[in-house]
Amino acid sequence: MLTLSTTLGLLFLCYVVFQFVKLQREVRKFPPGPASIPIFGCLWQPKYFRLDRSVLTELAKSYGNIYTLWFGRNPVVFLNGFQAVKDGLTTHPEDVAGRPLAPFFHAMAKNKGILLATGSTWRHQRRFSLMVLKSLGLGKTSLEYQIQEEASHLVQSFRNTQGKPMNPSFTLTLAVSNVICTVVFGHRFCHDDKTFHQLLEAMECIFTFGGSICHHVYDVLPGLMRHLPGPHKKALACCEEVCSFIRKEIRSHQDGGTAEELQDFIHCYLAQIEKSKDQPKPAHDEPNMVQCIFDLFLGGTETSSTTLYWALLYMVAYPDIQAKVQKEIDARVDPGHMICYEDRKNLPYTNAVIHEVQRFSNIISIGVPRLCVKDTLIRQFPIKRGTVIFPSIASALYDPDEWETPRQFNPSHFLDKDGDFVCREAFIPFSIGHRMCLGDNLARTELFLFFSNLLKALTFRFPEGVKDVNMEPVLGGTLQPHYFKICAEPRHAL
Ligand code: HEM
């Protein structure tokens, strides 16, 4: 006779074997990948908890440029190298245009807005926001003029440090964020405005949480985490703080009456709500407006300012490249004028350097996840609806088949043999396909104008006694440099 405990033990064993066989059958329907076991998937190997570049490269070597990692019962398909990322995101772009509504993203955005929304909400909000950004001056001189204004405030802030050692990060964030403020709120903030500082600190807290382990724990155990204190509560409180600030700005636009001219994003969105208010299920409402503004802020502040932060670090680390940029600017731009976006055609080396900064700093790393919204085919592999896909941007920006010296900071990647600027197909820091970055034009304009005008006015160097700094990135919401200090020295008297 079997005892109760032996019977239970045998039943459990049968259950595990059954689950194992079932999982192996499922696994065969996906691109290859490392061995998975029930409940844990591939996470029984601790190295898959932290998906850094070396782990992903090793996986691609073993399984090819499209492979699957199982997190518990959920398959996640990774695309590696420029060609695989391009095929995956552009062969059937509409099939992979979803965003996984993971529990924390859902708690943050509730499937509203653009960045963290999916399906028809995303389609409507993205289409409308793009149209508004275009009408407000992307590619027009009015917005360019405002970026130049912001660049001159930035130069002045650095001049005020009088060549003393300083960390440039927060000053860069203030400048970049003011551009988005002008677009969405119709005004900028003073660099010492307390509310502005609080807003940016809240944004940073959200971004930092996005890259933390606690974020993953929340996604695995949302029911439990909702009841526990911790950084997730702080991040959600920061989201609420930013949203309530946005709501206040909306109220003050409403109190100001209808504008003659639609001067900012809020004016345009309010006009759209008014226009569609008699429709049975209007796609444009206040919760979506708040979330769109939140997304423009979140998407457009940390990314561009982190890129400029890296740019200054590279300039002090490679002073010969900095000197070459300044030589080109001095030779080709009128010293009395701010550099404008059109000048990039005359400044191929400067333009190549800022592109190489974006490639080499690779701030988005493995990218933002996509969701398969329909059964589809990627490189002959059938991928089921509901599968999460990671198109690794890092693997395209560092692809040895696309770049001559992928692991070196080398502006020649963007220059032809005559020294003219050439853009490369594998340059995809803004991703590709239907969900590619919505602010890429604004970001390109900002990066060029801030970078070139800073280098025109100032020379950056390490403080006395500092020879170099750690150039490895810190993993987080974006890839950031380690904390460093530099000195900004005016090149010309005022
Ligand atoms: C250096 C600067 C920037 C970089 C590297 C960058 C990169 C990216 C990437 C990789 C994505 C994900 C695309 C995908 O899912 O395939 C994205 C999405 C997005 N970005 Fe940017 N971005 C930058 C600047 C900006 C700016 C200035 C704005 C605001 C105007 C912005 C707004 C957005 C929004 C709203 C999305 C969500 C698009 C969607 O889900 O449809 N970004 N960005």
XYZ file of C-alpha atoms and ligand atoms in Angstrom:
537
model
C 0.000 0.000 0.000
C 1.277 3.452 -0.884
C 1.319 6.017 1.896
C -0.442 9.347 1.369
C 2.848 11.227 1.070
C 4.197 8.780 -1.558
C 0.952 9.131 -3.540
C 1.164 12.920 -3.400
C 4.828 12.778 -4.373
C 4.039 10.590 -7.404
C 1.174 12.844 -8.445
C 3.455 15.880 -8.237
C 6.107 14.103 -10.310
C 3.487 13.202 -12.967
C 2.336 16.838 -12.989
C 5.917 18.109 -13.476
C 6.593 15.584 -16.272
C 3.290 16.553 -17.947
C 4.149 20.269 -17.719
C 7.644 19.595 -19.001
C 6.380 17.690 -22.069
C 3.761 20.393 -22.708
C 6.379 23.157 -22.495
C 8.765 21.312 -24.832
C 5.930 21.008 -27.391
C 5.266 24.762 -27.132
C 8.986 25.593 -27.310
C 9.272 23.822 -30.671
C 6.779 26.262 -32.217
C 9.109 29.240 -31.550
C 12.575 30.231 -32.742
C 15.299 28.281 -30.864
C 16.694 29.272 -27.482
C 18.225 27.994 -24.254
C 16.620 25.092 -22.332
C 13.495 25.979 -20.356
C 11.773 24.247 -17.464
C 8.190 24.586 -16.183
C 7.427 27.559 -13.898
C 10.856 29.222 -14.359
C 11.355 29.021 -18.118
C 15.027 29.869 -18.736
C 15.299 31.778 -15.447
C 16.683 28.706 -13.692
C 19.950 30.090 -15.113
C 20.544 33.323 -13.139
C 22.489 34.946 -16.017
C 19.156 35.541 -17.832
C 17.933 37.862 -15.059
C 20.201 40.643 -16.364
C 20.100 40.832 -20.129
C 23.275 42.746 -20.852
C 25.077 43.005 -24.169
C 27.452 40.098 -23.590
C 24.646 37.649 -22.667
C 22.629 38.634 -25.750
C 25.643 38.370 -28.060
C 26.451 34.938 -26.677
C 22.830 33.824 -27.264
C 22.909 35.046 -30.877
C 26.145 33.117 -31.451
C 24.518 29.922 -30.141
C 21.017 30.210 -31.646
C 21.210 32.665 -34.568
C 19.809 36.181 -35.031
C 16.298 35.328 -33.934
C 15.923 33.379 -30.717
C 13.484 32.850 -27.843
C 13.872 33.210 -24.096
C 11.100 31.841 -21.900
C 10.276 33.885 -18.819
C 8.069 31.513 -16.858
C 5.360 30.509 -19.348
C 5.878 33.543 -21.558
C 8.049 33.402 -24.679
C 9.991 36.550 -25.620
C 11.508 36.651 -29.105
C 14.765 38.593 -29.548
C 15.942 40.024 -32.858
C 19.684 40.466 -33.147
C 21.697 42.439 -35.719
C 20.486 45.137 -38.116
C 19.072 42.806 -40.798
C 17.004 40.757 -38.326
C 15.691 43.919 -36.600
C 14.842 45.435 -39.982
C 13.106 42.269 -41.247
C 11.218 41.853 -37.970
C 9.936 45.432 -37.775
C 9.374 46.304 -41.416
C 8.301 43.158 -43.323
C 4.820 43.149 -41.730
C 5.054 46.365 -39.686
C 1.385 46.454 -38.620
C 1.610 42.907 -37.128
C 4.316 43.965 -34.647
C 2.987 47.439 -33.783
C 1.588 46.515 -30.350
C 3.037 47.302 -26.938
C 2.820 44.674 -24.169
C 0.516 45.944 -21.430
C 2.691 44.643 -18.614
C 1.239 45.293 -15.127
C 3.450 48.279 -14.221
C 2.993 49.997 -17.610
C -0.731 49.424 -17.212
C -0.729 50.908 -13.707
C 1.115 53.942 -15.107
C -0.830 54.637 -18.280
C -3.987 52.488 -18.246
C -3.651 51.955 -22.003
C -4.013 55.710 -22.692
C -1.713 57.976 -24.696
C 1.018 56.793 -27.070
C 4.150 55.246 -25.594
C 2.533 52.608 -23.370
C -0.737 52.115 -25.247
C -1.718 49.545 -27.819
C -4.494 48.945 -30.384
C -6.860 51.648 -31.577
C -6.127 54.017 -28.652
C -2.466 54.092 -29.631
C -3.281 54.537 -33.345
C -5.570 57.537 -32.754
C -3.311 59.256 -30.212
C -0.159 58.744 -32.272
C -1.724 59.977 -35.515
C -3.165 63.088 -33.863
C 0.019 63.897 -31.874
C 2.192 63.596 -34.976
C -0.110 65.914 -36.883
C -0.018 68.485 -34.063
C 3.770 68.315 -33.699
C 4.085 68.969 -37.420
C 1.643 71.865 -37.341
C 3.420 73.407 -34.343
C 6.624 73.810 -36.182
C 8.750 70.695 -36.444
C 10.800 71.590 -39.458
C 9.652 75.214 -39.264
C 11.852 78.080 -38.189
C 9.663 79.087 -35.209
C 10.535 75.994 -33.166
C 14.108 76.069 -34.375
C 14.377 79.628 -33.124
C 13.131 78.509 -29.701
C 15.735 75.729 -29.554
C 18.424 78.276 -30.412
C 17.140 80.500 -27.587
C 17.335 77.539 -25.224
C 20.854 76.749 -26.484
C 21.968 80.290 -25.680
C 20.540 79.979 -22.125
C 22.474 76.712 -21.822
C 25.718 78.332 -22.984
C 25.150 81.112 -20.438
C 24.542 78.595 -17.603
C 27.835 76.878 -18.398
C 29.649 80.233 -18.712
C 28.388 81.095 -15.217
C 30.348 78.153 -13.786
C 33.518 80.176 -14.658
C 35.529 77.135 -15.664
C 35.057 75.431 -12.280
C 34.439 71.645 -12.172
C 30.733 70.815 -12.530
C 28.476 67.939 -13.498
C 26.528 69.070 -16.597
C 23.675 66.535 -16.375
C 20.894 68.521 -14.695
C 21.608 71.733 -16.649
C 21.307 69.759 -19.904
C 18.014 68.222 -18.722
C 16.609 71.679 -17.923
C 17.444 72.930 -21.423
C 16.099 69.899 -23.298
C 12.947 69.711 -21.219
C 12.217 73.392 -21.822
C 11.915 72.616 -25.547
C 9.115 70.100 -24.847
C 7.521 72.588 -22.405
C 7.395 75.177 -25.188
C 5.752 72.661 -27.518
C 3.146 71.308 -25.102
C 2.502 74.169 -22.634
C 3.438 77.119 -24.832
C 6.016 78.477 -22.369
C 9.446 77.728 -20.911
C 10.569 77.712 -17.295
C 13.408 79.652 -15.651
C 16.330 77.335 -14.909
C 15.858 77.939 -11.155
C 12.068 77.445 -11.072
C 11.246 75.123 -8.146
C 8.176 73.502 -9.758
C 10.211 72.727 -12.873
C 12.906 71.054 -10.769
C 10.288 68.961 -8.949
C 8.756 67.913 -12.262
C 12.120 66.792 -13.646
C 13.044 64.970 -10.454
C 9.720 63.074 -10.651
C 10.483 62.144 -14.287
C 13.927 60.902 -13.321
C 12.465 58.760 -10.554
C 10.055 57.146 -13.063
C 12.862 56.468 -15.562
C 15.179 55.032 -12.913
C 12.422 52.739 -11.667
C 11.796 51.587 -15.268
C 15.304 50.088 -15.406
C 15.273 48.513 -11.931
C 14.825 44.920 -10.720
C 11.818 46.049 -8.656
C 10.036 46.878 -11.943
C 10.414 43.224 -13.042
C 9.248 41.974 -9.645
C 6.131 44.173 -9.966
C 5.394 42.679 -13.392
C 5.704 39.128 -12.043
C 3.761 39.677 -8.788
C 1.501 42.711 -9.331
C -1.203 41.544 -6.899
C 1.287 41.321 -4.045
C 3.322 44.413 -4.945
C 0.225 46.600 -5.028
C -0.079 46.040 -1.281
C 3.575 46.452 -0.358
C 5.532 49.686 0.173
C 8.659 50.254 -1.929
C 10.118 52.134 -4.917
C 7.149 51.113 -7.127
C 4.839 53.177 -4.891
C 7.192 56.143 -5.181
C 7.342 55.800 -8.988
C 3.527 55.680 -9.226
C 3.284 58.719 -6.910
C 5.724 60.549 -9.227
C 3.490 59.670 -12.235
C 0.538 61.192 -10.387
C 2.588 64.300 -9.527
C 3.462 64.850 -13.196
C -0.139 64.206 -14.322
C -1.576 66.634 -11.784
C 0.878 69.300 -12.987
C -0.276 68.639 -16.577
C -3.943 68.930 -15.496
C -3.179 72.332 -13.900
C -1.643 73.544 -17.169
C -4.761 72.339 -19.029
C -7.020 74.258 -16.591
C -5.024 77.448 -17.075
C -5.357 77.068 -20.883
C -9.123 76.610 -20.460
C -9.345 79.675 -18.184
C -7.483 81.712 -20.777
C -10.373 81.137 -23.254
C -10.064 79.933 -26.828
C -6.824 81.017 -28.431
C -7.022 82.807 -31.769
C -4.151 80.753 -32.992
C -3.445 77.174 -31.879
C -0.040 77.837 -30.351
C 0.710 74.704 -28.376
C -0.199 71.028 -27.986
C -2.795 71.687 -25.252
C -4.625 74.303 -27.388
C -4.727 71.862 -30.322
C -5.929 68.934 -28.204
C -8.658 71.007 -26.502
C -9.869 72.121 -29.930
C -9.994 68.472 -31.063
C -11.990 67.430 -27.968
C -14.464 70.217 -28.711
C -14.709 69.121 -32.366
C -15.373 65.467 -31.559
C -17.552 65.885 -28.451
C -20.782 64.833 -30.225
C -19.339 61.555 -31.500
C -20.694 58.443 -29.675
C -17.228 57.277 -28.526
C -14.770 60.119 -29.041
C -11.133 58.998 -29.313
C -9.910 62.297 -27.889
C -10.615 63.056 -24.256
C -8.836 64.582 -21.278
C -7.300 61.362 -19.852
C -5.730 60.644 -23.262
C -4.548 64.254 -23.585
C -2.845 64.076 -20.156
C -1.161 60.776 -21.047
C 0.002 62.016 -24.485
C 1.641 65.038 -22.837
C 3.179 62.767 -20.206
C 4.591 60.561 -23.009
C 6.030 63.483 -24.949
C 7.704 64.622 -21.744
C 8.944 61.182 -20.740
C 10.027 60.240 -24.271
C 11.604 63.589 -25.047
C 13.508 64.679 -21.947
C 15.740 61.909 -20.618
C 16.656 60.591 -24.103
C 17.978 63.799 -25.687
C 19.613 65.065 -22.479
C 21.397 61.732 -21.864
C 22.701 61.816 -25.461
C 24.110 65.320 -24.900
C 25.578 64.202 -21.560
C 27.477 61.453 -23.414
C 28.449 63.955 -26.127
C 30.239 66.175 -23.582
C 31.965 63.163 -22.027
C 33.239 62.016 -25.441
C 34.459 65.529 -26.230
C 36.626 65.675 -23.084
C 37.786 62.090 -23.573
C 38.695 62.740 -27.251
C 39.981 66.360 -27.241
C 41.358 66.035 -30.797
C 37.802 65.354 -32.071
C 36.496 68.331 -30.074
C 39.215 70.547 -31.602
C 38.342 69.337 -35.125
C 34.652 70.180 -34.616
C 35.568 73.667 -33.379
C 37.937 74.203 -36.294
C 35.174 73.330 -38.762
C 32.666 75.615 -37.007
C 35.155 78.534 -36.873
C 35.942 78.146 -40.575
C 32.358 77.854 -41.843
C 29.993 79.741 -39.519
C 29.750 83.482 -38.988
C 31.132 84.037 -35.432
C 28.371 86.523 -34.547
C 25.473 84.125 -35.236
C 23.872 81.167 -33.517
C 24.221 78.001 -35.621
C 20.935 77.006 -37.305
C 19.807 73.547 -38.512
C 20.464 74.407 -42.164
C 24.150 74.907 -41.244
C 24.559 71.138 -40.785
C 24.956 70.880 -44.565
C 28.047 73.049 -44.230
C 29.329 71.234 -41.139
C 29.702 67.571 -42.200
C 32.270 66.667 -39.545
C 30.200 68.181 -36.696
C 27.111 66.379 -38.006
C 29.063 63.099 -38.234
C 30.281 63.504 -34.635
C 26.777 63.972 -33.205
C 25.538 60.935 -35.179
C 28.451 58.877 -33.853
C 27.596 60.056 -30.318
C 24.106 58.625 -30.814
C 25.385 55.372 -32.276
C 28.140 54.759 -29.756
C 26.211 55.807 -26.623
C 23.353 53.491 -27.645
C 21.178 54.912 -24.870
C 18.082 52.769 -25.553
C 20.190 49.579 -25.466
C 18.017 46.558 -26.306
C 15.051 48.794 -27.125
C 11.437 49.109 -26.141
C 9.383 45.862 -26.303
C 6.804 45.313 -29.025
C 3.784 43.030 -29.033
C 2.687 40.847 -31.911
C -0.943 41.823 -32.528
C -1.540 39.145 -35.220
C -0.059 35.742 -36.051
C 2.854 36.634 -38.289
C 6.055 35.424 -39.875
C 9.519 36.792 -39.061
C 12.344 35.330 -41.129
C 10.318 32.152 -41.801
C 9.538 31.643 -38.111
C 5.824 31.717 -37.328
C 5.272 34.087 -34.364
C 1.992 33.864 -32.487
C -0.289 36.794 -31.650
C 0.448 37.943 -28.089
C 4.194 37.199 -28.277
C 6.525 39.897 -26.922
C 9.368 40.921 -29.251
C 12.601 42.706 -28.359
C 14.199 44.273 -31.457
C 17.685 44.911 -30.067
C 18.666 48.402 -31.191
C 22.084 47.919 -29.591
C 22.797 44.948 -31.842
C 22.107 47.079 -34.943
C 24.177 50.067 -33.751
C 27.110 47.729 -32.951
C 26.603 45.252 -35.808
C 30.068 44.200 -37.103
C 28.542 43.570 -40.568
C 27.408 47.198 -40.799
C 30.113 49.293 -39.093
C 33.856 49.257 -39.827
C 34.900 49.741 -36.164
C 31.716 49.082 -34.147
C 33.431 49.185 -30.725
C 35.292 52.445 -31.341
C 34.095 56.055 -31.235
C 34.767 56.869 -34.863
C 32.997 59.790 -36.632
C 34.271 58.442 -39.993
C 31.361 55.982 -39.866
C 29.285 58.910 -41.141
C 31.744 60.427 -43.656
C 32.528 59.424 -47.232
C 35.994 59.526 -48.780
C 35.566 63.229 -49.650
C 34.654 64.134 -46.060
C 30.953 64.624 -46.901
C 28.301 63.488 -44.433
C 26.544 60.166 -45.173
C 23.771 58.651 -43.089
C 23.766 54.854 -42.790
C 20.793 52.511 -43.000
C 21.844 50.681 -39.824
C 21.715 53.953 -37.849
C 18.441 53.257 -36.014
C 18.651 54.862 -32.534
C 15.002 55.908 -32.985
C 13.994 52.349 -34.009
C 12.068 51.624 -37.248
C 8.612 50.561 -38.377
C 5.166 51.809 -37.366
C 6.129 52.636 -33.783
C 9.432 54.338 -34.458
C 10.134 57.354 -32.238
C 7.564 60.048 -32.785
C 9.971 62.840 -31.802
C 12.904 61.865 -34.039
C 12.842 65.091 -36.066
C 12.663 67.232 -32.965
C 15.447 65.198 -31.316
C 17.746 65.449 -34.367
C 17.258 69.233 -34.504
C 17.834 69.633 -30.754
C 20.945 67.452 -30.674
C 22.574 69.279 -33.585
C 21.727 72.781 -32.356
C 22.645 72.228 -28.697
C 25.858 70.358 -29.492
C 27.192 72.681 -32.190
C 26.314 75.907 -30.356
C 27.903 74.612 -27.122
C 31.135 73.741 -28.909
C 31.131 77.034 -30.784
C 31.092 78.977 -27.498
C 32.908 76.700 -25.053
C 35.727 74.195 -24.736
C 35.170 71.288 -22.364
C 38.000 69.583 -20.459
C 38.561 67.349 -17.439
C 39.334 69.164 -14.152
C 43.019 69.487 -13.217
C 44.491 66.118 -12.248
C 41.702 63.988 -13.811
C 43.040 61.985 -16.729
C 40.040 59.866 -17.673
C 36.758 58.478 -16.362
C 34.848 55.228 -16.523
C 33.289 55.129 -20.013
C 31.172 52.010 -19.366
C 27.429 52.741 -19.169
C 25.328 52.452 -16.038
C 22.284 50.236 -16.705
C 18.970 51.956 -15.968
C 15.969 53.375 -17.852
C 18.520 54.544 -20.444
C 22.258 53.777 -20.615
C 23.843 56.669 -18.673
C 27.486 57.611 -18.151
C 28.947 57.232 -14.659
C 28.877 60.522 -12.716
C 31.675 62.841 -13.884
C 32.741 66.465 -13.588
C 34.099 68.688 -16.348
C 35.118 72.341 -16.784
C 33.564 74.608 -19.440
C 35.886 77.360 -20.668
C 34.633 80.237 -22.826
C 36.360 80.315 -26.230
C 35.624 83.958 -26.988
C 35.125 86.986 -24.741
C 31.483 88.147 -24.625
C 17.864 61.126 -28.665
C 16.572 61.215 -28.526
C 15.585 60.078 -28.645
C 15.781 58.737 -28.828
C 17.100 57.989 -28.960
C 14.468 58.116 -28.877
C 14.248 56.765 -29.095
C 13.000 56.168 -29.101
C 12.758 54.763 -29.284
C 13.839 53.706 -29.539
C 11.428 54.551 -29.203
C 10.694 53.204 -29.295
C 10.240 52.936 -30.691
C 9.690 51.530 -30.871
O 8.854 51.067 -30.093
O 10.116 50.883 -31.823
C 10.807 55.843 -28.979
C 9.449 56.041 -28.856
C 8.879 57.269 -28.587
N 9.522 58.486 -28.492
Fe 11.486 58.798 -28.697
N 13.520 59.089 -28.713
C 14.145 60.306 -28.588
C 13.549 61.538 -28.464
C 12.204 61.769 -28.375
C 11.567 63.065 -28.303
C 12.288 64.417 -28.361
C 10.219 62.849 -28.163
C 9.108 63.864 -28.012
C 8.765 64.729 -28.865
C 10.010 61.413 -28.177
C 8.784 60.807 -28.060
C 8.576 59.446 -28.210
C 7.259 58.832 -28.124
C 5.940 59.543 -27.810
C 7.444 57.470 -28.373
C 6.383 56.374 -28.426
C 6.044 56.055 -29.893
C 5.021 54.939 -30.009
O 4.943 54.093 -29.119
O 4.296 54.943 -31.008
N 11.225 60.792 -28.317
N 11.787 56.814 -28.923
